[in-house]
Amino acid sequence: MYMSSTAGKTAEAERAASQPGGAAPFKIFNRIVDWITSDRMQLINITDRINEIVRKSGIREGIVHLQSLHTTTAVFINEWQDALVHDVRAFLDDLVSREKYWRHNDPSYSDCERRNADSHLRGMIMGQSLCLQVRNSAVLLGTWQSIILAEFDGPRSRSMSIQVSGV
Amino acid sequence: MYMSSTAGKTAEAERAASQPGGAAPFKIFNRIVDWITSDRMQLINITDRINEIVRKSGIREGIVHLQSLHTTTAVFINEWQDALVHDVRAFLDDLVSREKYWRHNDPSYSDCERRNADSHLRGMIMGQSLCLQVRNSAVLLGTWQSIILAEFDGPRSRSMSIQVSGV
Amino acid sequence: MYMSSTAGKTAEAERAASQPGGAAPFKIFNRIVDWITSDRMQLINITDRINEIVRKSGIREGIVHLQSLHTTTAVFINEWQDALVHDVRAFLDDLVSREKYWRHNDPSYSDCERRNADSHLRGMIMGQSLCLQVRNSAVLLGTWQSIILAEFDGPRSRSMSIQVSGV
């Protein structure tokens, strides 16, 4: 079922890892970035911004951890294509109904005036944190993979904490 | 679309990272914690317990990784509010039907006597592990973010392995 | 609600962490592994393969990070049982309809000829990366936890990047 080739990508991967990885000291680089959103549900391609921070960190091999600091947002991976972005919004709209009765939106149960139960449930199921590998001073991503920040209760200002760690 | 302010939170973040992060030695701290659940589906706010372990670890900057050791549980982030917790349970009940036909519940296909296919599917979609940043000896969380352990096939005793790593 | 026992698993966990964890140097080990899939939707149990790589890495305590490099795949945890694997496929088939209208499948909006919007949405909601703990030179997994790679748009050749880091 699987192949672990000794040529091509795998050999390169082993070289990169076996040499300087163990010698260099462990480093951590933290950065908080803010985004201003303009719609209630909005997807933002943050790939370039994350790569810029990874480059600035000076860390060559390791992990970049992204954590949105808001429950009504999410961060995940998908292809960045207009038609598909439209489908993602339609899918999430459908997965969690905004109109359904939710206690969080009911003043007799909740003091939240935003009536955003759907935003919370979307943020919860998609997740607010993402861990990706850093290889050769860049975020490791497949050809079609982009990093997407999702706003589910905008417009707002949203903060993400980005931690790059490794060598 | 984004702002990377040089004042406020960002400046503070950069300071924290640039100074002692690179110098201190890398450390790992492991701890297993058990919870006794009382319902079939139950949400538990474990934020304070995780912060207590992070504090005990002596690690100032890094990552805390939470991993529930059971397929019919999950760990995720959401606001901790009674009304919303009720909505989360309703949403997950609805997302995966307990009554639907599942092979895992059918004695002619499965030797599992718990008839808990729904519990497995809920645990799978919500995820059993979570990675969060450690900043200034505490778990980094936005104002409304709480760490929630979900029991989907209780009552049971449930173990979570917590690893804090960094400097 | 919780118990942090000083005997049993917890005591063992503390011993493992407190002694050599801080002294040994931080290491990173990278490996790319390819899988050939044979169906459009297919689940593969990759637990043994991941454990083999962790053992080879020489890292005793830390994190293993798995990242599939394809948007129409996912990696997650569940019990590996034939009947349940069947249910997982049925659940994901149902969660994201293949037949529904999606712009990504519509030539007037999209140049993608694979008509795989459903594959993208399944990959997005299940996630393409997974972080697990390494303990005593093995992936930490509960009794019923297996690591599953999901193909949502096969047959294809699929690459996963595996990074083991720690001491």
mmCIF file of N, CA and C in Angstrom, chain C residues 12-139:
data_model
loop_
_atom_site.group_PDB
_atom_site.id
_atom_site.type_symbol
_atom_site.label_atom_id
_atom_site.label_comp_id
_atom_site.label_asym_id
_atom_site.label_seq_id
_atom_site.Cartn_x
_atom_site.Cartn_y
_atom_site.Cartn_z
ATOM 1 N N GLU C 12 4.452 7.452 36.719
ATOM 2 C CA GLU C 12 5.351 7.003 35.655
ATOM 3 C C GLU C 12 5.611 8.139 34.659
ATOM 4 N N ALA C 13 4.537 8.863 34.358
ATOM 5 C CA ALA C 13 4.662 9.968 33.414
ATOM 6 C C ALA C 13 5.610 11.024 33.955
ATOM 7 N N GLU C 14 5.478 11.319 35.225
ATOM 8 C CA GLU C 14 6.337 12.348 35.803
ATOM 9 C C GLU C 14 7.798 11.910 35.809
ATOM 10 N N ARG C 15 8.048 10.663 36.120
ATOM 11 C CA ARG C 15 9.426 10.172 36.123
ATOM 12 C C ARG C 15 10.056 10.346 34.756
ATOM 13 N N ALA C 16 9.328 9.876 33.748
ATOM 14 C CA ALA C 16 9.854 9.937 32.379
ATOM 15 C C ALA C 16 10.210 11.368 31.991
ATOM 16 N N ALA C 17 9.395 12.287 32.470
ATOM 17 C CA ALA C 17 9.576 13.664 32.014
ATOM 18 C C ALA C 17 10.664 14.398 32.783
ATOM 19 N N SER C 18 10.757 14.098 34.070
ATOM 20 C CA SER C 18 11.597 14.956 34.890
ATOM 21 C C SER C 18 13.079 14.652 34.714
ATOM 22 N N GLN C 19 13.406 13.434 34.364
ATOM 23 C CA GLN C 19 14.817 13.103 34.295
ATOM 24 C C GLN C 19 15.533 13.545 33.026
ATOM 25 N N PRO C 20 15.450 12.763 31.971
ATOM 26 C CA PRO C 20 16.384 13.088 30.898
ATOM 27 C C PRO C 20 15.832 14.130 29.939
ATOM 28 N N GLY C 21 14.555 14.476 30.057
ATOM 29 C CA GLY C 21 13.906 15.374 29.107
ATOM 30 C C GLY C 21 14.654 16.690 28.925
ATOM 31 N N GLY C 22 15.085 17.281 30.012
ATOM 32 C CA GLY C 22 15.693 18.595 29.917
ATOM 33 C C GLY C 22 17.149 18.553 29.453
ATOM 34 N N ALA C 23 17.795 17.420 29.620
ATOM 35 C CA ALA C 23 19.234 17.360 29.368
ATOM 36 C C ALA C 23 19.580 17.105 27.892
ATOM 37 N N ALA C 24 18.895 16.167 27.253
ATOM 38 C CA ALA C 24 19.247 15.756 25.894
ATOM 39 C C ALA C 24 19.012 16.898 24.907
ATOM 40 N N PRO C 25 19.781 16.943 23.817
ATOM 41 C CA PRO C 25 19.593 18.021 22.848
ATOM 42 C C PRO C 25 18.342 17.812 21.999
ATOM 43 N N PHE C 26 17.749 18.909 21.571
ATOM 44 C CA PHE C 26 16.555 18.898 20.728
ATOM 45 C C PHE C 26 16.916 18.410 19.330
ATOM 46 N N LYS C 27 16.123 17.477 18.812
ATOM 47 C CA LYS C 27 16.361 16.925 17.478
ATOM 48 C C LYS C 27 15.101 16.988 16.616
ATOM 49 N N ILE C 28 15.324 17.051 15.301
ATOM 50 C CA ILE C 28 14.213 16.991 14.347
ATOM 51 C C ILE C 28 14.535 15.923 13.310
ATOM 52 N N PHE C 29 13.538 15.121 12.979
ATOM 53 C CA PHE C 29 13.713 14.056 11.990
ATOM 54 C C PHE C 29 12.549 14.154 11.003
ATOM 55 N N ASN C 30 12.853 14.304 9.714
ATOM 56 C CA ASN C 30 11.823 14.458 8.687
ATOM 57 C C ASN C 30 11.803 13.273 7.729
ATOM 58 N N ARG C 31 10.623 12.897 7.284
ATOM 59 C CA ARG C 31 10.505 11.808 6.330
ATOM 60 C C ARG C 31 9.238 12.029 5.495
ATOM 61 N N ILE C 32 9.345 11.802 4.197
ATOM 62 C CA ILE C 32 8.144 11.843 3.358
ATOM 63 C C ILE C 32 7.816 10.418 2.908
ATOM 64 N N VAL C 33 6.573 10.031 3.084
ATOM 65 C CA VAL C 33 6.134 8.684 2.717
ATOM 66 C C VAL C 33 5.002 8.806 1.697
ATOM 67 N N ASP C 34 5.001 7.912 0.710
ATOM 68 C CA ASP C 34 3.957 7.934 -0.318
ATOM 69 C C ASP C 34 3.060 6.705 -0.201
ATOM 70 N N TRP C 35 1.793 6.920 -0.466
ATOM 71 C CA TRP C 35 0.832 5.814 -0.518
ATOM 72 C C TRP C 35 0.150 5.805 -1.882
ATOM 73 N N ILE C 36 -0.078 4.619 -2.422
ATOM 74 C CA ILE C 36 -0.847 4.484 -3.659
ATOM 75 C C ILE C 36 -2.243 4.039 -3.260
ATOM 76 N N THR C 37 -3.244 4.829 -3.603
ATOM 77 C CA THR C 37 -4.610 4.456 -3.232
ATOM 78 C C THR C 37 -5.312 3.814 -4.419
ATOM 79 N N SER C 38 -6.378 3.071 -4.140
ATOM 80 C CA SER C 38 -7.030 2.315 -5.214
ATOM 81 C C SER C 38 -8.508 2.652 -5.404
ATOM 82 N N ASP C 39 -9.114 3.380 -4.468
ATOM 83 C CA ASP C 39 -10.527 3.743 -4.592
ATOM 84 C C ASP C 39 -10.706 5.263 -4.515
ATOM 85 N N ARG C 40 -11.900 5.719 -4.891
ATOM 86 C CA ARG C 40 -12.167 7.159 -4.766
ATOM 87 C C ARG C 40 -12.150 7.569 -3.302
ATOM 88 N N MET C 41 -12.919 6.860 -2.464
ATOM 89 C CA MET C 41 -12.818 7.090 -1.024
ATOM 90 C C MET C 41 -12.242 5.839 -0.374
ATOM 91 N N GLN C 42 -11.171 6.015 0.363
ATOM 92 C CA GLN C 42 -10.475 4.852 0.931
ATOM 93 C C GLN C 42 -9.820 5.249 2.244
ATOM 94 N N LEU C 43 -9.942 4.378 3.224
ATOM 95 C CA LEU C 43 -9.276 4.630 4.509
ATOM 96 C C LEU C 43 -8.110 3.655 4.664
ATOM 97 N N ILE C 44 -6.989 4.167 5.127
ATOM 98 C CA ILE C 44 -5.788 3.347 5.280
ATOM 99 C C ILE C 44 -5.284 3.490 6.710
ATOM 100 N N ASN C 45 -5.044 2.374 7.350
ATOM 101 C CA ASN C 45 -4.491 2.376 8.708
ATOM 102 C C ASN C 45 -2.972 2.542 8.608
ATOM 103 N N ILE C 46 -2.464 3.707 8.993
ATOM 104 C CA ILE C 46 -1.032 3.977 8.830
ATOM 105 C C ILE C 46 -0.279 3.933 10.170
ATOM 106 N N THR C 47 -0.906 3.407 11.188
ATOM 107 C CA THR C 47 -0.309 3.410 12.535
ATOM 108 C C THR C 47 1.065 2.739 12.562
ATOM 109 N N ASP C 48 1.172 1.531 12.003
ATOM 110 C CA ASP C 48 2.447 0.805 12.061
ATOM 111 C C ASP C 48 3.548 1.557 11.323
ATOM 112 N N ARG C 49 3.191 2.131 10.186
ATOM 113 C CA ARG C 49 4.174 2.871 9.389
ATOM 114 C C ARG C 49 4.692 4.093 10.151
ATOM 115 N N ILE C 50 3.812 4.783 10.839
ATOM 116 C CA ILE C 50 4.216 5.969 11.616
ATOM 117 C C ILE C 50 5.098 5.542 12.791
ATOM 118 N N ASN C 51 4.723 4.473 13.446
ATOM 119 C CA ASN C 51 5.539 3.989 14.565
ATOM 120 C C ASN C 51 6.933 3.576 14.123
ATOM 121 N N GLU C 52 7.014 2.984 12.937
ATOM 122 C CA GLU C 52 8.313 2.580 12.379
ATOM 123 C C GLU C 52 9.213 3.817 12.186
ATOM 124 N N ILE C 53 8.620 4.887 11.688
ATOM 125 C CA ILE C 53 9.389 6.122 11.457
ATOM 126 C C ILE C 53 9.795 6.762 12.782
ATOM 127 N N VAL C 54 8.900 6.742 13.742
ATOM 128 C CA VAL C 54 9.227 7.303 15.061
ATOM 129 C C VAL C 54 10.384 6.519 15.674
ATOM 130 N N ARG C 55 10.332 5.197 15.568
ATOM 131 C CA ARG C 55 11.412 4.363 16.120
ATOM 132 C C ARG C 55 12.739 4.710 15.433
ATOM 133 N N LYS C 56 12.700 4.832 14.109
ATOM 134 C CA LYS C 56 13.892 5.146 13.320
ATOM 135 C C LYS C 56 14.463 6.524 13.676
ATOM 136 N N SER C 57 13.615 7.440 14.104
ATOM 137 C CA SER C 57 14.064 8.817 14.362
ATOM 138 C C SER C 57 15.026 8.900 15.536
ATOM 139 N N GLY C 58 14.974 7.915 16.417
ATOM 140 C CA GLY C 58 15.821 7.964 17.603
ATOM 141 C C GLY C 58 15.319 8.941 18.655
ATOM 142 N N ILE C 59 14.171 9.541 18.422
ATOM 143 C CA ILE C 59 13.608 10.493 19.392
ATOM 144 C C ILE C 59 12.744 9.734 20.396
ATOM 145 N N ARG C 60 12.980 10.021 21.661
ATOM 146 C CA ARG C 60 12.352 9.257 22.745
ATOM 147 C C ARG C 60 11.077 9.915 23.267
ATOM 148 N N GLU C 61 11.143 11.233 23.413
ATOM 149 C CA GLU C 61 9.995 11.981 23.935
ATOM 150 C C GLU C 61 9.799 13.220 23.069
ATOM 151 N N GLY C 62 8.566 13.481 22.675
ATOM 152 C CA GLY C 62 8.326 14.684 21.872
ATOM 153 C C GLY C 62 7.018 14.604 21.133
ATOM 154 N N ILE C 63 7.075 15.089 19.888
ATOM 155 C CA ILE C 63 5.867 15.226 19.084
ATOM 156 C C ILE C 63 6.128 14.614 17.709
ATOM 157 N N VAL C 64 5.128 13.910 17.168
ATOM 158 C CA VAL C 64 5.195 13.549 15.752
ATOM 159 C C VAL C 64 4.072 14.305 15.049
ATOM 160 N N HIS C 65 4.455 15.002 13.983
ATOM 161 C CA HIS C 65 3.489 15.801 13.232
ATOM 162 C C HIS C 65 3.321 15.193 11.841
ATOM 163 N N LEU C 66 2.080 14.865 11.504
ATOM 164 C CA LEU C 66 1.764 14.253 10.213
ATOM 165 C C LEU C 66 1.052 15.282 9.368
ATOM 166 N N GLN C 67 1.488 15.440 8.148
ATOM 167 C CA GLN C 67 0.833 16.409 7.269
ATOM 168 C C GLN C 67 0.706 15.837 5.860
ATOM 169 N N SER C 68 -0.530 15.527 5.495
ATOM 170 C CA SER C 68 -0.776 15.112 4.125
ATOM 171 C C SER C 68 -0.639 16.342 3.238
ATOM 172 N N LEU C 69 -0.051 16.158 2.064
ATOM 173 C CA LEU C 69 0.237 17.308 1.197
ATOM 174 C C LEU C 69 -0.844 17.536 0.152
ATOM 175 N N HIS C 70 -2.042 16.980 0.397
ATOM 176 C CA HIS C 70 -3.115 17.049 -0.603
ATOM 177 C C HIS C 70 -4.429 17.483 0.045
ATOM 178 N N THR C 71 -5.093 18.453 -0.594
ATOM 179 C CA THR C 71 -6.335 18.985 -0.021
ATOM 180 C C THR C 71 -7.488 17.972 -0.020
ATOM 181 N N THR C 72 -7.439 16.993 -0.906
ATOM 182 C CA THR C 72 -8.547 16.026 -0.969
ATOM 183 C C THR C 72 -8.213 14.725 -0.230
ATOM 184 N N THR C 73 -7.518 14.889 0.891
ATOM 185 C CA THR C 73 -7.217 13.767 1.793
ATOM 186 C C THR C 73 -7.430 14.269 3.218
ATOM 187 N N ALA C 74 -7.309 13.361 4.174
ATOM 188 C CA ALA C 74 -7.355 13.770 5.575
ATOM 189 C C ALA C 74 -6.580 12.769 6.415
ATOM 190 N N VAL C 75 -6.233 13.169 7.616
ATOM 191 C CA VAL C 75 -5.593 12.247 8.561
ATOM 192 C C VAL C 75 -6.236 12.478 9.924
ATOM 193 N N PHE C 76 -6.680 11.388 10.539
ATOM 194 C CA PHE C 76 -7.396 11.504 11.818
ATOM 195 C C PHE C 76 -7.294 10.182 12.578
ATOM 196 N N ILE C 77 -7.901 10.169 13.751
ATOM 197 C CA ILE C 77 -7.839 8.999 14.635
ATOM 198 C C ILE C 77 -9.214 8.365 14.768
ATOM 199 N N ASN C 78 -9.250 7.059 14.775
ATOM 200 C CA ASN C 78 -10.462 6.327 15.119
ATOM 201 C C ASN C 78 -10.077 4.864 15.381
ATOM 202 N N GLU C 79 -11.024 4.105 15.892
ATOM 203 C CA GLU C 79 -10.801 2.668 16.028
ATOM 204 C C GLU C 79 -10.744 2.055 14.636
ATOM 205 N N TRP C 80 -9.867 1.071 14.449
ATOM 206 C CA TRP C 80 -9.762 0.405 13.169
ATOM 207 C C TRP C 80 -10.517 -0.917 13.236
ATOM 208 N N GLN C 81 -11.757 -0.875 12.778
ATOM 209 C CA GLN C 81 -12.597 -2.067 12.780
ATOM 210 C C GLN C 81 -13.370 -2.038 11.468
ATOM 211 N N ASP C 82 -13.444 -3.158 10.760
ATOM 212 C CA ASP C 82 -14.075 -3.184 9.429
ATOM 213 C C ASP C 82 -15.459 -2.536 9.422
ATOM 214 N N ALA C 83 -16.294 -2.927 10.381
ATOM 215 C CA ALA C 83 -17.666 -2.410 10.401
ATOM 216 C C ALA C 83 -17.661 -0.892 10.594
ATOM 217 N N LEU C 84 -16.796 -0.409 11.477
ATOM 218 C CA LEU C 84 -16.755 1.034 11.749
ATOM 219 C C LEU C 84 -16.180 1.799 10.560
ATOM 220 N N VAL C 85 -15.179 1.220 9.901
ATOM 221 C CA VAL C 85 -14.599 1.863 8.712
ATOM 222 C C VAL C 85 -15.689 2.050 7.654
ATOM 223 N N HIS C 86 -16.550 1.061 7.536
ATOM 224 C CA HIS C 86 -17.693 1.160 6.626
ATOM 225 C C HIS C 86 -18.609 2.323 7.034
ATOM 226 N N ASP C 87 -18.839 2.444 8.332
ATOM 227 C CA ASP C 87 -19.699 3.526 8.831
ATOM 228 C C ASP C 87 -19.075 4.898 8.603
ATOM 229 N N VAL C 88 -17.762 4.984 8.774
ATOM 230 C CA VAL C 88 -17.068 6.266 8.563
ATOM 231 C C VAL C 88 -17.270 6.725 7.121
ATOM 232 N N ARG C 89 -17.121 5.793 6.185
ATOM 233 C CA ARG C 89 -17.308 6.131 4.779
ATOM 234 C C ARG C 89 -18.749 6.572 4.512
ATOM 235 N N ALA C 90 -19.698 5.850 5.091
ATOM 236 C CA ALA C 90 -21.113 6.194 4.902
ATOM 237 C C ALA C 90 -21.408 7.569 5.501
ATOM 238 N N PHE C 91 -20.839 7.827 6.674
ATOM 239 C CA PHE C 91 -21.069 9.114 7.341
ATOM 240 C C PHE C 91 -20.516 10.266 6.505
ATOM 241 N N LEU C 92 -19.303 10.110 5.988
ATOM 242 C CA LEU C 92 -18.685 11.196 5.216
ATOM 243 C C LEU C 92 -19.362 11.381 3.867
ATOM 244 N N ASP C 93 -19.835 10.289 3.300
ATOM 245 C CA ASP C 93 -20.622 10.348 2.062
ATOM 246 C C ASP C 93 -21.877 11.179 2.266
ATOM 247 N N ASP C 94 -22.460 10.991 3.426
ATOM 248 C CA ASP C 94 -23.718 11.648 3.746
ATOM 249 C C ASP C 94 -23.498 13.107 4.164
ATOM 250 N N LEU C 95 -22.404 13.343 4.881
ATOM 251 C CA LEU C 95 -22.119 14.693 5.404
ATOM 252 C C LEU C 95 -21.904 15.683 4.263
ATOM 253 N N VAL C 96 -21.213 15.223 3.217
ATOM 254 C CA VAL C 96 -20.960 16.081 2.051
ATOM 255 C C VAL C 96 -21.485 15.347 0.821
ATOM 256 N N SER C 97 -22.555 15.882 0.262
ATOM 257 C CA SER C 97 -23.161 15.237 -0.896
ATOM 258 C C SER C 97 -22.286 15.439 -2.137
ATOM 259 N N ARG C 98 -22.083 14.352 -2.888
ATOM 260 C CA ARG C 98 -21.332 14.465 -4.144
ATOM 261 C C ARG C 98 -22.211 15.020 -5.263
ATOM 262 N N GLU C 99 -23.511 14.722 -5.176
ATOM 263 C CA GLU C 99 -24.422 15.059 -6.273
ATOM 264 C C GLU C 99 -24.916 16.503 -6.238
ATOM 265 N N LYS C 100 -24.897 17.102 -5.077
ATOM 266 C CA LYS C 100 -25.372 18.482 -4.931
ATOM 267 C C LYS C 100 -24.660 19.405 -5.918
ATOM 268 N N TYR C 101 -25.281 20.531 -6.222
ATOM 269 C CA TYR C 101 -24.609 21.497 -7.087
ATOM 270 C C TYR C 101 -23.476 22.185 -6.337
ATOM 271 N N TRP C 102 -22.276 22.123 -6.902
ATOM 272 C CA TRP C 102 -21.124 22.858 -6.356
ATOM 273 C C TRP C 102 -20.492 23.659 -7.496
ATOM 274 N N ARG C 103 -20.165 24.898 -7.242
ATOM 275 C CA ARG C 103 -19.526 25.731 -8.268
ATOM 276 C C ARG C 103 -18.197 25.147 -8.746
ATOM 277 N N HIS C 104 -17.474 24.524 -7.807
ATOM 278 C CA HIS C 104 -16.176 23.948 -8.167
ATOM 279 C C HIS C 104 -16.312 22.888 -9.267
ATOM 280 N N ASN C 105 -17.512 22.306 -9.392
ATOM 281 C CA ASN C 105 -17.741 21.275 -10.407
ATOM 282 C C ASN C 105 -18.373 21.832 -11.686
ATOM 283 N N ASP C 106 -18.612 23.137 -11.708
ATOM 284 C CA ASP C 106 -19.341 23.765 -12.809
ATOM 285 C C ASP C 106 -18.347 24.455 -13.759
ATOM 286 N N PRO C 107 -18.239 23.950 -14.997
ATOM 287 C CA PRO C 107 -17.250 24.504 -15.941
ATOM 288 C C PRO C 107 -17.393 26.008 -16.163
ATOM 289 N N SER C 108 -18.582 26.563 -15.915
ATOM 290 C CA SER C 108 -18.716 28.006 -16.119
ATOM 291 C C SER C 108 -18.089 28.812 -14.982
ATOM 292 N N TYR C 109 -17.758 28.149 -13.868
ATOM 293 C CA TYR C 109 -17.100 28.841 -12.754
ATOM 294 C C TYR C 109 -15.692 28.315 -12.479
ATOM 295 N N SER C 110 -15.383 27.109 -12.948
ATOM 296 C CA SER C 110 -14.186 26.421 -12.460
ATOM 297 C C SER C 110 -13.479 25.692 -13.594
ATOM 298 N N ASP C 111 -12.156 25.716 -13.567
ATOM 299 C CA ASP C 111 -11.410 24.968 -14.580
ATOM 300 C C ASP C 111 -10.977 23.590 -14.056
ATOM 301 N N CYS C 112 -11.508 23.197 -12.893
ATOM 302 C CA CYS C 112 -11.174 21.873 -12.357
ATOM 303 C C CYS C 112 -12.034 20.825 -13.037
ATOM 304 N N GLU C 113 -11.381 19.851 -13.648
ATOM 305 C CA GLU C 113 -12.146 18.843 -14.377
ATOM 306 C C GLU C 113 -12.415 17.576 -13.562
ATOM 307 N N ARG C 114 -11.976 17.564 -12.331
ATOM 308 C CA ARG C 114 -12.154 16.355 -11.525
ATOM 309 C C ARG C 114 -13.544 16.299 -10.872
ATOM 310 N N ARG C 115 -14.257 17.395 -10.879
ATOM 311 C CA ARG C 115 -15.580 17.441 -10.223
ATOM 312 C C ARG C 115 -15.488 16.850 -8.815
ATOM 313 N N ASN C 116 -14.567 17.406 -8.053
ATOM 314 C CA ASN C 116 -14.270 16.837 -6.738
ATOM 315 C C ASN C 116 -14.527 17.813 -5.583
ATOM 316 N N ALA C 117 -15.531 18.660 -5.739
ATOM 317 C CA ALA C 117 -15.861 19.585 -4.645
ATOM 318 C C ALA C 117 -16.103 18.808 -3.352
ATOM 319 N N ASP C 118 -16.823 17.693 -3.454
ATOM 320 C CA ASP C 118 -17.092 16.896 -2.245
ATOM 321 C C ASP C 118 -15.796 16.425 -1.588
ATOM 322 N N SER C 119 -14.808 16.057 -2.401
ATOM 323 C CA SER C 119 -13.519 15.595 -1.869
ATOM 324 C C SER C 119 -12.828 16.718 -1.097
ATOM 325 N N HIS C 120 -12.863 17.929 -1.659
ATOM 326 C CA HIS C 120 -12.268 19.090 -0.984
ATOM 327 C C HIS C 120 -12.950 19.362 0.357
ATOM 328 N N LEU C 121 -14.272 19.313 0.343
ATOM 329 C CA LEU C 121 -15.013 19.652 1.571
ATOM 330 C C LEU C 121 -14.791 18.586 2.644
ATOM 331 N N ARG C 122 -14.672 17.321 2.224
ATOM 332 C CA ARG C 122 -14.366 16.263 3.205
ATOM 333 C C ARG C 122 -12.957 16.437 3.772
ATOM 334 N N GLY C 123 -12.012 16.739 2.887
ATOM 335 C CA GLY C 123 -10.635 16.954 3.351
ATOM 336 C C GLY C 123 -10.545 18.138 4.301
ATOM 337 N N MET C 124 -11.295 19.178 3.998
ATOM 338 C CA MET C 124 -11.272 20.390 4.819
ATOM 339 C C MET C 124 -11.836 20.140 6.206
ATOM 340 N N ILE C 125 -12.961 19.441 6.264
ATOM 341 C CA ILE C 125 -13.608 19.288 7.569
ATOM 342 C C ILE C 125 -12.889 18.260 8.451
ATOM 343 N N MET C 126 -12.254 17.267 7.845
ATOM 344 C CA MET C 126 -11.529 16.259 8.635
ATOM 345 C C MET C 126 -10.097 16.692 8.931
ATOM 346 N N GLY C 127 -9.516 17.546 8.125
ATOM 347 C CA GLY C 127 -8.183 18.080 8.428
ATOM 348 C C GLY C 127 -7.055 17.253 7.850
ATOM 349 N N GLN C 128 -6.021 17.959 7.416
ATOM 350 C CA GLN C 128 -4.908 17.269 6.742
ATOM 351 C C GLN C 128 -3.651 17.156 7.597
ATOM 352 N N SER C 129 -3.749 17.582 8.836
ATOM 353 C CA SER C 129 -2.572 17.439 9.702
ATOM 354 C C SER C 129 -2.991 16.948 11.078
ATOM 355 N N LEU C 130 -2.058 16.299 11.744
ATOM 356 C CA LEU C 130 -2.340 15.684 13.041
ATOM 357 C C LEU C 130 -1.061 15.683 13.855
ATOM 358 N N CYS C 131 -1.176 16.081 15.105
ATOM 359 C CA CYS C 131 -0.039 16.145 16.018
ATOM 360 C C CYS C 131 -0.276 15.108 17.119
ATOM 361 N N LEU C 132 0.679 14.228 17.349
ATOM 362 C CA LEU C 132 0.531 13.227 18.406
ATOM 363 C C LEU C 132 1.789 13.195 19.264
ATOM 364 N N GLN C 133 1.638 12.745 20.485
ATOM 365 C CA GLN C 133 2.797 12.673 21.378
ATOM 366 C C GLN C 133 3.645 11.439 21.102
ATOM 367 N N VAL C 134 4.934 11.622 21.281
ATOM 368 C CA VAL C 134 5.873 10.488 21.250
ATOM 369 C C VAL C 134 6.304 10.228 22.686
ATOM 370 N N ARG C 135 6.101 8.990 23.128
ATOM 371 C CA ARG C 135 6.495 8.605 24.493
ATOM 372 C C ARG C 135 7.242 7.293 24.414
ATOM 373 N N ASN C 136 8.420 7.253 25.037
ATOM 374 C CA ASN C 136 9.232 6.030 25.038
ATOM 375 C C ASN C 136 9.445 5.509 23.620
ATOM 376 N N SER C 137 9.794 6.412 22.702
ATOM 377 C CA SER C 137 10.141 6.063 21.313
ATOM 378 C C SER C 137 8.988 5.466 20.508
ATOM 379 N N ALA C 138 7.751 5.705 20.929
ATOM 380 C CA ALA C 138 6.582 5.232 20.175
ATOM 381 C C ALA C 138 5.515 6.323 20.163
ATOM 382 N N VAL C 139 4.622 6.242 19.181
ATOM 383 C CA VAL C 139 3.491 7.166 19.166
ATOM 384 C C VAL C 139 2.570 6.807 20.330
#
